[in-house]
Amino acid sequence: MKRIVPLLLFCSLLSAASAAPPNFVLLFADDLGFGDLGCYGHPTSLTPNLDRLAAEGLRFTDFYVTSAVCSPSRASLLTGRYQTRSGVYPGVFYPSSIGGLPLNETTIAEVLKPLGYATAAVGKWHLGIGKNGMFLPTNQGFDHYLGIPYSHDMGPCQNLTCFPPDVKCFGTCDLGTVTVPLIHDKHIKQQPANFLELEQAYSDFATDFISTHAKKGQPFFLYYPSHHTHYPQYAGPTAAGRSLRGPFGDALFELDSTVGNILAVLEETGAINNTLIFFTSDNGPELMRKSRSGNAGPLRCGKGTTYEGGMREPAIAFWPGKIKPGLTHEIASILDVLPTVASLAGAQLPKVILDGVDMTELLINQGQSKRETMMFYPIDPTEKYSLFAIRLRKYKAHFYTRGASHSSTTPDKECSLFTPLQAHDPPLLFDLDADPPEHYPLSLEGRADLHAVLEEIEKIKQQFEASMVFGESQISRGKDPNLRPCCNRDCSPKPECCRC
Ligand code: MG
């Protein structure tokens, strides 16, 4: 007995020494659809690094975002809460928006900071800028930030130069506003941002951050919301022309190359075995861009809609030695990232109503998800037109359907902007295991089992809607042209003079 006690003590000391808090790398693509990655079946995408994460990690088939557009989805990812609570609706923030993700919301970075984590965000923020940059990442728990703080089409496209440098990127963007700025922490570093060098700058920022903190032995959280593969697609010299898929494929390949650089620095520093990498996208493909859009695979419609193509996304969790390679059909969501990170790090959860559940059991043991339901809000939720659809286990009930401009030009007329709001009573009910594309509503005639499912869903809807307190809409706070980021504050005439 006397000999066992010191041995146990030694073992527990050893385990405490090896139980350094895990690092987190959260990768978030933009407007990337369910069918866009090689590992999700796309025939011409070039995504070797993301495919590696999928082959050696856990790949999800039933992973959901909370909104079919950018800003609300980002708010839910970082807070673990539906966007209706934080007020990040309707639609998205613009360069002159007065509002932003409210500062009293708790982000993943703020959950980790009390434990001594180094935190950084790089890429597309899109949760507001506000007066004096009050909503930028450095005021939301991130020590450092490098990026364009909104969508890169929210500025004149003629300044968005693609490779080779004399080629203009395809399409039209927002004219009459400032050219897109590259912000470092709180200051404009470059305006307009140089898209030929942008991805390299992001990759360098990300790898330097990881290397610095891995060498120090300080746990870190890197959030990389990429501009890729949002319209208009661009790619620097090392990615342009590399993919069979054209400009969309090149943009995706450039994102994938940064993932490769991140993996390399994690391996070089030895941090890889203590790092959870999680990859997903903010919303479905913007099908209106035709061959320059993403692809929802077998799923119906895309961005802007509450069909599966708008809100079911590729997702991969990778952690060598901790997460076994595999595939899961369990239901999970971006809402679940914050509770999972908190659980793995041993951090306190924010003292607010959270909509996410802890995925640790699902990730580490490929166990069952604690999530049975997913709520589908339209991009412009109101208390009157609140939930458009609910998923319960394998069933999804649509109370309302509507097409969207973002998904127009697809041959399926249900996706089109010209398909107005339709109410369904009884709701359209689909079996998503048998019919992932939602093509064949189930007939309820003589089906007591399906009536019971609908009753259960109705009950869930009533309870959820009765308990939902809508936060004040931050996007409806409006715009102030003086808030548009300008590197040359006193210049004139604006916005053309905002160049540095
Ligand atoms: Mg998006």
Short mmCIF file of C-alpha atoms and ligand atoms in Angstrom, two decimals:
data_model
loop_
_atom_site.label_atom_id
_atom_site.label_comp_id
_atom_site.label_asym_id
_atom_site.label_seq_id
_atom_site.Cartn_x
_atom_site.Cartn_y
_atom_site.Cartn_z
CA MET A 1 0.00 0.00 0.00
CA LYS A 2 2.84 2.32 0.98
CA ARG A 3 4.42 1.81 -2.42
CA ILE A 4 1.16 2.45 -4.32
CA VAL A 5 0.46 5.91 -2.91
CA PRO A 6 3.63 7.59 -4.29
CA LEU A 7 3.01 5.86 -7.62
CA LEU A 8 -0.56 7.23 -7.77
CA LEU A 9 0.72 10.66 -6.81
CA PHE A 10 3.35 10.47 -9.53
CA CYS A 11 0.74 9.41 -12.10
CA SER A 12 -1.65 12.20 -11.17
CA LEU A 13 1.14 14.77 -11.32
CA LEU A 14 2.12 13.43 -14.72
CA SER A 15 -1.46 13.63 -15.94
CA ALA A 16 -1.82 17.20 -14.59
CA ALA A 17 1.37 18.15 -16.39
CA SER A 18 0.13 16.68 -19.69
CA ALA A 19 -3.36 18.13 -19.30
CA ALA A 20 -2.44 21.54 -20.66
CA PRO A 21 -5.56 23.40 -21.78
CA PRO A 22 -6.31 22.63 -25.43
CA ASN A 23 -5.88 25.16 -28.20
CA PHE A 24 -8.71 25.97 -30.59
CA VAL A 25 -8.60 26.88 -34.27
CA LEU A 26 -12.01 27.81 -35.65
CA LEU A 27 -12.18 28.03 -39.45
CA PHE A 28 -15.28 29.57 -41.00
CA ALA A 29 -15.80 29.67 -44.77
CA ASP A 30 -18.20 32.09 -46.44
CA ASP A 31 -21.15 31.08 -48.64
CA LEU A 32 -19.64 27.63 -49.03
CA GLY A 33 -22.26 24.96 -49.71
CA PHE A 34 -22.78 21.41 -48.52
CA GLY A 35 -21.41 20.01 -51.79
CA ASP A 36 -18.35 22.22 -52.29
CA LEU A 37 -15.47 20.29 -50.75
CA GLY A 38 -13.73 17.34 -52.33
CA CYS A 39 -14.51 15.31 -49.20
CA TYR A 40 -18.22 16.13 -49.64
CA GLY A 41 -18.19 14.84 -53.19
CA HIS A 42 -17.38 17.82 -55.40
CA PRO A 43 -15.71 16.45 -58.53
CA THR A 44 -13.45 19.40 -59.41
CA SER A 45 -12.76 21.26 -56.14
CA LEU A 46 -9.16 21.16 -55.00
CA THR A 47 -9.22 20.91 -51.19
CA PRO A 48 -6.44 18.51 -50.12
CA ASN A 49 -5.97 19.99 -46.64
CA LEU A 50 -9.65 20.15 -45.74
CA ASP A 51 -10.00 16.63 -47.15
CA ARG A 52 -7.17 15.55 -44.85
CA LEU A 53 -8.96 17.05 -41.85
CA ALA A 54 -12.07 15.10 -42.88
CA ALA A 55 -10.19 11.83 -43.47
CA GLU A 56 -8.38 12.01 -40.13
CA GLY A 57 -11.18 13.70 -38.18
CA LEU A 58 -14.93 13.61 -37.72
CA ARG A 59 -17.07 14.70 -40.66
CA PHE A 60 -20.64 15.80 -40.10
CA THR A 61 -23.56 15.18 -42.44
CA ASP A 62 -26.21 17.05 -40.43
CA PHE A 63 -24.59 20.25 -39.23
CA TYR A 64 -26.59 23.48 -39.23
CA VAL A 65 -26.13 27.20 -39.10
CA THR A 66 -28.80 29.48 -37.64
CA SER A 67 -29.26 31.82 -40.58
CA ALA A 68 -28.92 31.69 -44.33
CA VAL A 69 -26.89 34.94 -44.40
CA CYS A 70 -23.57 36.09 -42.89
CA SER A 71 -23.93 38.33 -39.82
CA PRO A 72 -26.59 36.39 -37.84
CA SER A 73 -24.75 33.14 -38.42
CA ARG A 74 -21.50 34.67 -37.12
CA ALA A 75 -23.28 36.02 -34.05
CA SER A 76 -24.61 32.55 -33.25
CA LEU A 77 -21.23 30.89 -33.76
CA LEU A 78 -19.46 33.25 -31.37
CA THR A 79 -22.20 33.44 -28.70
CA GLY A 80 -23.91 30.01 -28.77
CA ARG A 81 -27.25 31.84 -29.07
CA TYR A 82 -29.86 32.29 -31.76
CA GLN A 83 -29.44 35.68 -33.45
CA THR A 84 -32.90 36.75 -32.29
CA ARG A 85 -31.54 36.95 -28.73
CA SER A 86 -28.50 39.07 -29.60
CA GLY A 87 -30.43 41.29 -32.06
CA VAL A 88 -28.24 40.46 -35.07
CA TYR A 89 -31.17 40.52 -37.54
CA PRO A 90 -32.66 41.24 -40.06
CA GLY A 91 -30.08 40.68 -42.79
CA VAL A 92 -26.50 41.82 -42.34
CA PHE A 93 -24.35 44.76 -41.22
CA TYR A 94 -23.04 47.34 -43.71
CA PRO A 95 -19.92 49.56 -43.57
CA SER A 96 -22.00 52.45 -42.19
CA SER A 97 -24.16 50.41 -39.77
CA ILE A 98 -24.61 52.03 -36.37
CA GLY A 99 -25.10 48.71 -34.56
CA GLY A 100 -23.02 45.60 -34.02
CA LEU A 101 -22.91 42.47 -31.92
CA PRO A 102 -23.88 43.94 -28.53
CA LEU A 103 -20.90 44.26 -26.21
CA ASN A 104 -22.80 42.56 -23.40
CA GLU A 105 -22.94 39.35 -25.46
CA THR A 106 -20.19 36.89 -24.46
CA THR A 107 -18.07 35.54 -27.31
CA ILE A 108 -15.98 32.35 -27.33
CA ALA A 109 -12.90 34.57 -26.99
CA GLU A 110 -14.36 36.15 -23.85
CA VAL A 111 -15.16 32.71 -22.44
CA LEU A 112 -11.49 31.70 -22.84
CA LYS A 113 -9.74 34.93 -21.77
CA PRO A 114 -10.12 34.37 -17.99
CA LEU A 115 -8.17 31.10 -18.42
CA GLY A 116 -5.19 32.93 -19.87
CA TYR A 117 -5.79 32.16 -23.55
CA ALA A 118 -4.21 34.26 -26.27
CA THR A 119 -6.95 35.13 -28.78
CA ALA A 120 -6.92 36.43 -32.33
CA ALA A 121 -9.33 36.88 -35.22
CA VAL A 122 -8.25 37.11 -38.84
CA GLY A 123 -10.49 37.70 -41.85
CA LYS A 124 -14.11 38.70 -42.27
CA TRP A 125 -15.66 39.93 -39.02
CA HIS A 126 -19.08 41.18 -40.16
CA LEU A 127 -20.42 41.81 -36.67
CA GLY A 128 -20.29 45.58 -36.91
CA ILE A 129 -17.73 48.35 -36.61
CA GLY A 130 -19.69 51.23 -35.02
CA LYS A 131 -18.49 54.51 -33.60
CA ASN A 132 -14.72 54.50 -32.99
CA GLY A 133 -14.62 50.83 -33.94
CA MET A 134 -16.54 49.91 -30.80
CA PHE A 135 -17.77 46.58 -32.21
CA LEU A 136 -14.50 45.38 -33.73
CA PRO A 137 -13.03 42.05 -32.52
CA THR A 138 -10.56 43.78 -30.16
CA ASN A 139 -13.58 44.91 -28.13
CA GLN A 140 -15.14 41.42 -28.22
CA GLY A 141 -12.47 39.35 -26.49
CA PHE A 142 -9.83 39.14 -29.21
CA ASP A 143 -6.33 40.41 -28.41
CA HIS A 144 -5.59 41.02 -32.08
CA TYR A 145 -7.39 41.33 -35.40
CA LEU A 146 -6.37 41.55 -39.03
CA GLY A 147 -9.04 41.73 -41.67
CA ILE A 148 -11.71 43.36 -43.73
CA PRO A 149 -14.50 43.81 -41.20
CA TYR A 150 -17.39 43.03 -43.59
CA SER A 151 -18.10 41.38 -46.97
CA HIS A 152 -15.60 42.35 -49.62
CA ASP A 153 -18.35 43.16 -52.14
CA MET A 154 -19.42 46.02 -49.84
CA GLY A 155 -17.22 48.41 -51.75
CA PRO A 156 -16.54 49.26 -55.37
CA CYS A 157 -15.41 46.17 -57.23
CA GLN A 158 -13.26 48.01 -59.71
CA ASN A 159 -10.66 48.16 -56.94
CA LEU A 160 -10.79 44.44 -56.44
CA THR A 161 -8.01 43.29 -58.70
CA CYS A 162 -7.61 39.64 -59.49
CA PHE A 163 -4.61 37.75 -60.69
CA PRO A 164 -2.95 38.43 -63.10
CA PRO A 165 -2.97 42.01 -61.77
CA ASP A 166 -4.54 43.49 -64.88
CA VAL A 167 -7.61 41.26 -64.60
CA LYS A 168 -10.60 42.77 -62.85
CA CYS A 169 -12.65 40.48 -60.66
CA PHE A 170 -15.97 39.45 -62.09
CA GLY A 171 -19.20 41.21 -61.26
CA THR A 172 -20.51 44.36 -59.69
CA CYS A 173 -20.40 45.38 -56.06
CA ASP A 174 -21.49 48.33 -53.92
CA LEU A 175 -20.53 51.51 -55.70
CA GLY A 176 -20.67 54.85 -53.91
CA THR A 177 -19.21 53.61 -50.66
CA VAL A 178 -15.62 53.47 -49.42
CA THR A 179 -13.18 50.98 -50.84
CA VAL A 180 -12.74 48.03 -48.51
CA PRO A 181 -10.21 48.63 -45.72
CA LEU A 182 -7.76 46.16 -44.19
CA ILE A 183 -7.87 46.74 -40.45
CA HIS A 184 -5.13 45.75 -38.01
CA ASP A 185 -6.47 45.70 -34.45
CA LYS A 186 -8.36 49.04 -34.56
CA HIS A 187 -6.50 50.91 -37.26
CA ILE A 188 -6.77 50.92 -41.03
CA LYS A 189 -3.59 49.41 -42.40
CA GLN A 190 -4.45 49.62 -46.09
CA GLN A 191 -7.33 51.05 -48.13
CA PRO A 192 -8.27 49.64 -50.55
CA ALA A 193 -7.13 46.22 -49.43
CA ASN A 194 -4.83 44.46 -51.88
CA PHE A 195 -6.59 41.23 -52.76
CA LEU A 196 -3.58 39.80 -54.52
CA GLU A 197 -1.70 39.71 -51.20
CA LEU A 198 -4.59 39.37 -48.78
CA GLU A 199 -4.61 35.62 -48.24
CA GLN A 200 -0.84 35.54 -47.74
CA ALA A 201 -1.19 38.29 -45.12
CA TYR A 202 -3.91 36.30 -43.36
CA SER A 203 -1.89 33.11 -43.50
CA ASP A 204 1.22 34.87 -42.11
CA PHE A 205 -0.81 36.49 -39.32
CA ALA A 206 -2.40 33.14 -38.38
CA THR A 207 0.83 31.13 -38.43
CA ASP A 208 2.81 33.81 -36.54
CA PHE A 209 0.11 33.89 -33.87
CA ILE A 210 0.14 30.11 -33.47
CA SER A 211 3.91 29.88 -33.51
CA THR A 212 4.38 32.66 -30.92
CA HIS A 213 1.95 31.22 -28.41
CA ALA A 214 2.78 27.55 -28.99
CA LYS A 215 6.45 28.32 -28.28
CA LYS A 216 5.48 30.20 -25.13
CA GLY A 217 3.29 27.31 -23.99
CA GLN A 218 0.33 29.67 -23.76
CA PRO A 219 -3.03 28.21 -24.85
CA PHE A 220 -4.53 29.98 -27.84
CA PHE A 221 -7.74 30.50 -29.76
CA LEU A 222 -7.54 31.47 -33.43
CA TYR A 223 -10.74 32.42 -35.24
CA TYR A 224 -10.33 32.55 -39.00
CA PRO A 225 -13.54 33.58 -40.77
CA SER A 226 -12.39 33.61 -44.39
CA HIS A 227 -13.68 35.86 -47.16
CA HIS A 228 -13.45 32.82 -49.37
CA THR A 229 -15.62 31.74 -51.07
CA HIS A 230 -17.97 34.76 -51.03
CA TYR A 231 -18.62 36.62 -54.29
CA PRO A 232 -16.71 38.11 -56.09
CA GLN A 233 -14.11 35.38 -55.92
CA TYR A 234 -10.45 36.31 -55.99
CA ALA A 235 -7.20 34.43 -55.56
CA GLY A 236 -3.56 35.46 -55.26
CA PRO A 237 -0.77 34.41 -57.63
CA THR A 238 -0.14 31.02 -56.04
CA ALA A 239 -3.78 29.92 -56.28
CA ALA A 240 -5.16 31.61 -59.41
CA GLY A 241 -5.70 29.16 -62.23
CA ARG A 242 -4.82 26.13 -60.11
CA SER A 243 -8.26 24.57 -59.91
CA LEU A 244 -10.26 22.90 -62.66
CA ARG A 245 -13.30 24.63 -61.19
CA GLY A 246 -12.43 28.18 -62.26
CA PRO A 247 -12.48 31.30 -60.04
CA PHE A 248 -14.64 29.74 -57.31
CA GLY A 249 -12.36 26.73 -57.21
CA ASP A 250 -9.25 28.93 -57.09
CA ALA A 251 -10.66 30.93 -54.15
CA LEU A 252 -11.49 27.71 -52.34
CA PHE A 253 -8.02 26.32 -53.09
CA GLU A 254 -6.47 29.49 -51.64
CA LEU A 255 -8.47 29.03 -48.43
CA ASP A 256 -7.44 25.37 -48.36
CA SER A 257 -3.77 26.38 -48.73
CA THR A 258 -4.02 28.57 -45.63
CA VAL A 259 -5.50 25.58 -43.79
CA GLY A 260 -2.42 23.67 -44.93
CA ASN A 261 -0.12 26.41 -43.58
CA ILE A 262 -1.95 26.35 -40.25
CA LEU A 263 -1.59 22.56 -40.06
CA ALA A 264 2.12 22.84 -40.87
CA VAL A 265 2.84 25.33 -38.08
CA LEU A 266 0.82 23.25 -35.61
CA GLU A 267 2.95 20.26 -36.55
CA GLU A 268 6.25 22.15 -36.45
CA THR A 269 5.54 23.53 -32.99
CA GLY A 270 4.18 20.23 -31.67
CA ALA A 271 0.88 21.92 -30.77
CA ILE A 272 -1.14 19.76 -33.13
CA ASN A 273 -1.87 17.00 -30.63
CA ASN A 274 -3.37 19.51 -28.22
CA THR A 275 -5.42 21.51 -30.72
CA LEU A 276 -9.02 21.13 -31.81
CA ILE A 277 -9.53 22.40 -35.35
CA PHE A 278 -13.15 22.96 -36.29
CA PHE A 279 -14.24 23.89 -39.80
CA THR A 280 -17.62 24.94 -41.16
CA SER A 281 -19.29 27.70 -43.21
CA ASP A 282 -21.69 30.53 -42.40
CA ASN A 283 -24.49 29.83 -44.89
CA GLY A 284 -25.31 28.01 -48.08
CA PRO A 285 -24.17 28.87 -51.60
CA GLU A 286 -25.16 32.08 -53.35
CA LEU A 287 -26.71 30.28 -56.30
CA MET A 288 -27.55 33.51 -58.14
CA ARG A 289 -23.88 33.68 -59.16
CA LYS A 290 -24.38 30.65 -61.42
CA SER A 291 -21.09 28.91 -62.18
CA ARG A 292 -19.34 31.32 -59.78
CA SER A 293 -21.53 30.17 -56.90
CA GLY A 294 -21.02 27.41 -54.40
CA ASN A 295 -22.86 24.14 -54.52
CA ALA A 296 -25.37 22.68 -52.09
CA GLY A 297 -24.81 19.11 -53.34
CA PRO A 298 -28.05 17.18 -53.13
CA LEU A 299 -29.73 19.78 -50.92
CA ARG A 300 -32.50 22.13 -52.04
CA CYS A 301 -31.89 25.85 -52.77
CA GLY A 302 -29.13 27.85 -51.08
CA LYS A 303 -28.30 31.18 -49.42
CA GLY A 304 -31.24 33.20 -48.14
CA THR A 305 -33.65 30.25 -47.83
CA THR A 306 -34.65 27.97 -44.98
CA TYR A 307 -34.39 24.91 -47.19
CA GLU A 308 -31.53 22.57 -46.32
CA GLY A 309 -29.26 24.08 -49.00
CA GLY A 310 -29.37 27.42 -47.19
CA MET A 311 -28.54 26.17 -43.72
CA ARG A 312 -26.98 22.70 -43.72
CA GLU A 313 -23.21 23.00 -44.02
CA PRO A 314 -20.07 20.92 -44.30
CA ALA A 315 -18.42 20.58 -40.89
CA ILE A 316 -15.25 18.83 -39.72
CA ALA A 317 -13.70 18.35 -36.27
CA PHE A 318 -10.02 17.38 -36.18
CA TRP A 319 -7.86 16.60 -33.17
CA PRO A 320 -5.19 13.89 -33.61
CA GLY A 321 -5.26 11.31 -30.86
CA LYS A 322 -8.49 12.67 -29.39
CA ILE A 323 -11.03 12.56 -32.21
CA LYS A 324 -11.16 9.28 -34.10
CA PRO A 325 -11.64 9.40 -37.87
CA GLY A 326 -15.28 8.92 -38.74
CA LEU A 327 -18.58 10.17 -40.05
CA THR A 328 -21.51 11.29 -37.95
CA HIS A 329 -25.17 11.71 -38.89
CA GLU A 330 -25.96 13.30 -35.51
CA ILE A 331 -27.58 16.73 -35.58
CA ALA A 332 -25.22 19.52 -34.52
CA SER A 333 -24.95 23.27 -34.99
CA ILE A 334 -22.69 26.29 -34.83
CA LEU A 335 -24.62 27.03 -31.63
CA ASP A 336 -22.81 24.09 -30.05
CA VAL A 337 -19.25 25.33 -30.60
CA LEU A 338 -19.14 27.71 -27.61
CA PRO A 339 -20.42 25.18 -25.05
CA THR A 340 -18.03 22.55 -26.44
CA VAL A 341 -15.01 24.84 -26.32
CA ALA A 342 -15.93 25.89 -22.78
CA SER A 343 -16.28 22.28 -21.70
CA LEU A 344 -12.96 21.17 -23.23
CA ALA A 345 -11.10 24.17 -21.79
CA GLY A 346 -12.78 23.92 -18.38
CA ALA A 347 -14.14 27.45 -18.76
CA GLN A 348 -17.25 28.94 -17.19
CA LEU A 349 -20.30 29.25 -19.42
CA PRO A 350 -21.75 32.75 -19.79
CA LYS A 351 -24.66 33.34 -17.43
CA VAL A 352 -27.23 33.82 -20.19
CA ILE A 353 -29.72 31.60 -22.02
CA LEU A 354 -27.60 29.46 -24.32
CA ASP A 355 -29.08 27.60 -27.29
CA GLY A 356 -26.03 25.41 -27.86
CA VAL A 357 -25.26 22.03 -26.34
CA ASP A 358 -21.90 20.46 -25.45
CA MET A 359 -20.65 18.26 -28.32
CA THR A 360 -17.71 16.78 -26.36
CA GLU A 361 -19.25 13.29 -26.15
CA LEU A 362 -20.06 13.37 -29.85
CA LEU A 363 -16.55 14.50 -30.78
CA ILE A 364 -14.45 12.39 -28.46
CA ASN A 365 -16.47 9.18 -28.28
CA GLN A 366 -18.58 9.53 -31.41
CA GLY A 367 -21.53 9.37 -29.04
CA GLN A 368 -24.99 10.77 -29.47
CA SER A 369 -25.64 14.46 -29.89
CA LYS A 370 -27.56 16.17 -27.14
CA ARG A 371 -29.36 18.06 -29.89
CA GLU A 372 -32.66 16.72 -31.25
CA THR A 373 -34.02 19.92 -32.74
CA MET A 374 -32.89 22.77 -34.96
CA MET A 375 -34.82 26.00 -35.47
CA PHE A 376 -34.88 27.64 -38.90
CA TYR A 377 -35.31 31.39 -38.78
CA PRO A 378 -35.74 33.41 -41.98
CA ILE A 379 -33.15 36.10 -42.67
CA ASP A 380 -35.65 38.71 -41.43
CA PRO A 381 -37.32 37.16 -38.38
CA THR A 382 -40.10 39.03 -36.63
CA GLU A 383 -42.27 37.96 -33.75
CA LYS A 384 -45.10 37.47 -36.28
CA TYR A 385 -43.07 35.48 -38.83
CA SER A 386 -40.74 33.81 -36.43
CA LEU A 387 -39.70 30.23 -37.12
CA PHE A 388 -40.06 29.13 -40.73
CA ALA A 389 -39.19 25.49 -40.02
CA ILE A 390 -38.15 23.07 -37.28
CA ARG A 391 -36.12 19.89 -37.52
CA LEU A 392 -36.94 17.19 -34.96
CA ARG A 393 -34.78 14.08 -35.23
CA LYS A 394 -35.09 13.00 -38.89
CA TYR A 395 -38.19 15.08 -39.60
CA LYS A 396 -38.38 18.68 -40.76
CA ALA A 397 -41.61 20.68 -40.79
CA HIS A 398 -41.88 23.87 -42.85
CA PHE A 399 -44.47 26.34 -41.54
CA TYR A 400 -43.46 28.88 -44.17
CA THR A 401 -41.37 28.70 -47.32
CA ARG A 402 -40.05 31.48 -49.51
CA GLY A 403 -37.52 31.87 -52.32
CA ALA A 404 -34.63 34.34 -52.13
CA SER A 405 -32.73 36.64 -54.44
CA HIS A 406 -29.49 34.93 -53.38
CA SER A 407 -30.80 31.59 -54.64
CA SER A 408 -32.47 32.83 -57.81
CA THR A 409 -31.49 31.53 -61.26
CA THR A 410 -31.65 27.89 -60.12
CA PRO A 411 -34.01 25.76 -62.21
CA ASP A 412 -36.03 24.95 -59.05
CA LYS A 413 -38.70 27.67 -58.85
CA GLU A 414 -39.11 27.23 -55.08
CA CYS A 415 -35.67 28.87 -54.68
CA SER A 416 -36.48 31.93 -56.77
CA LEU A 417 -36.93 35.48 -55.55
CA PHE A 418 -40.27 35.43 -57.34
CA THR A 419 -41.66 32.66 -55.15
CA PRO A 420 -43.42 34.62 -52.43
CA LEU A 421 -44.01 33.70 -48.82
CA GLN A 422 -46.26 30.67 -48.53
CA ALA A 423 -47.82 29.52 -45.25
CA HIS A 424 -48.31 25.77 -44.79
CA ASP A 425 -51.06 24.45 -42.54
CA PRO A 426 -50.53 21.65 -41.85
CA PRO A 427 -46.78 22.19 -42.24
CA LEU A 428 -44.91 20.50 -45.08
CA LEU A 429 -43.27 17.51 -43.45
CA PHE A 430 -40.14 15.81 -44.82
CA ASP A 431 -38.15 12.76 -43.77
CA LEU A 432 -34.60 14.11 -44.17
CA ASP A 433 -32.98 10.68 -43.88
CA ALA A 434 -34.96 9.33 -46.82
CA ASP A 435 -35.27 12.61 -48.71
CA PRO A 436 -32.44 15.06 -47.91
CA PRO A 437 -33.36 17.33 -50.88
CA GLU A 438 -36.88 17.96 -49.46
CA HIS A 439 -38.58 17.06 -52.72
CA TYR A 440 -41.36 14.80 -51.43
CA PRO A 441 -43.58 16.08 -48.61
CA LEU A 442 -44.95 13.18 -46.59
CA SER A 443 -48.63 12.39 -46.98
CA LEU A 444 -50.32 12.52 -43.60
CA GLU A 445 -53.36 10.51 -44.63
CA GLY A 446 -53.86 7.53 -42.37
CA ARG A 447 -50.48 8.15 -40.70
CA ALA A 448 -51.12 8.44 -36.98
CA ASP A 449 -47.34 8.28 -36.42
CA LEU A 450 -46.73 11.38 -38.55
CA HIS A 451 -49.61 13.25 -36.91
CA ALA A 452 -47.92 12.50 -33.58
CA VAL A 453 -44.61 13.88 -34.93
CA LEU A 454 -46.35 17.06 -36.08
CA GLU A 455 -48.03 17.46 -32.72
CA GLU A 456 -44.68 17.11 -31.00
CA ILE A 457 -43.13 19.69 -33.35
CA GLU A 458 -46.05 22.11 -32.81
CA LYS A 459 -45.55 21.80 -29.06
CA ILE A 460 -41.82 22.46 -29.36
CA LYS A 461 -42.55 25.48 -31.57
CA GLN A 462 -45.04 26.96 -29.13
CA GLN A 463 -42.73 26.47 -26.16
CA PHE A 464 -39.70 27.84 -27.96
CA GLU A 465 -41.48 30.90 -29.36
CA ALA A 466 -43.13 31.64 -26.01
CA SER A 467 -39.72 31.65 -24.32
CA MET A 468 -37.85 33.62 -27.00
CA VAL A 469 -37.25 37.23 -26.05
CA PHE A 470 -36.18 39.14 -29.17
CA GLY A 471 -33.19 41.37 -28.51
CA GLU A 472 -33.40 44.88 -29.93
CA SER A 473 -32.52 44.68 -33.63
CA GLN A 474 -28.98 46.00 -34.06
CA ILE A 475 -29.23 46.08 -37.83
CA SER A 476 -32.41 48.20 -37.73
CA ARG A 477 -30.52 50.88 -35.81
CA GLY A 478 -29.70 52.18 -39.26
CA LYS A 479 -26.70 53.68 -40.94
CA ASP A 480 -24.55 56.78 -40.61
CA PRO A 481 -22.30 57.55 -43.61
CA ASN A 482 -19.76 59.11 -41.22
CA LEU A 483 -19.12 55.67 -39.75
CA ARG A 484 -17.74 54.26 -43.01
CA PRO A 485 -14.11 53.41 -42.35
CA CYS A 486 -11.82 56.01 -43.94
CA CYS A 487 -8.04 56.01 -43.52
CA ASN A 488 -7.89 59.73 -44.24
CA ARG A 489 -10.46 61.13 -41.86
CA ASP A 490 -10.41 64.77 -42.95
CA CYS A 491 -10.10 64.24 -46.71
CA SER A 492 -12.60 65.29 -49.31
CA PRO A 493 -14.55 64.44 -51.36
CA LYS A 494 -15.56 61.28 -49.55
CA PRO A 495 -15.69 58.39 -50.17
CA GLU A 496 -13.27 58.55 -53.15
CA CYS A 497 -10.50 60.17 -51.10
CA CYS A 498 -10.33 57.32 -48.56
CA ARG A 499 -7.12 55.80 -49.88
CA CYS A 500 -3.88 55.25 -48.07
MG MG B 1 -21.93 34.24 -45.97
#
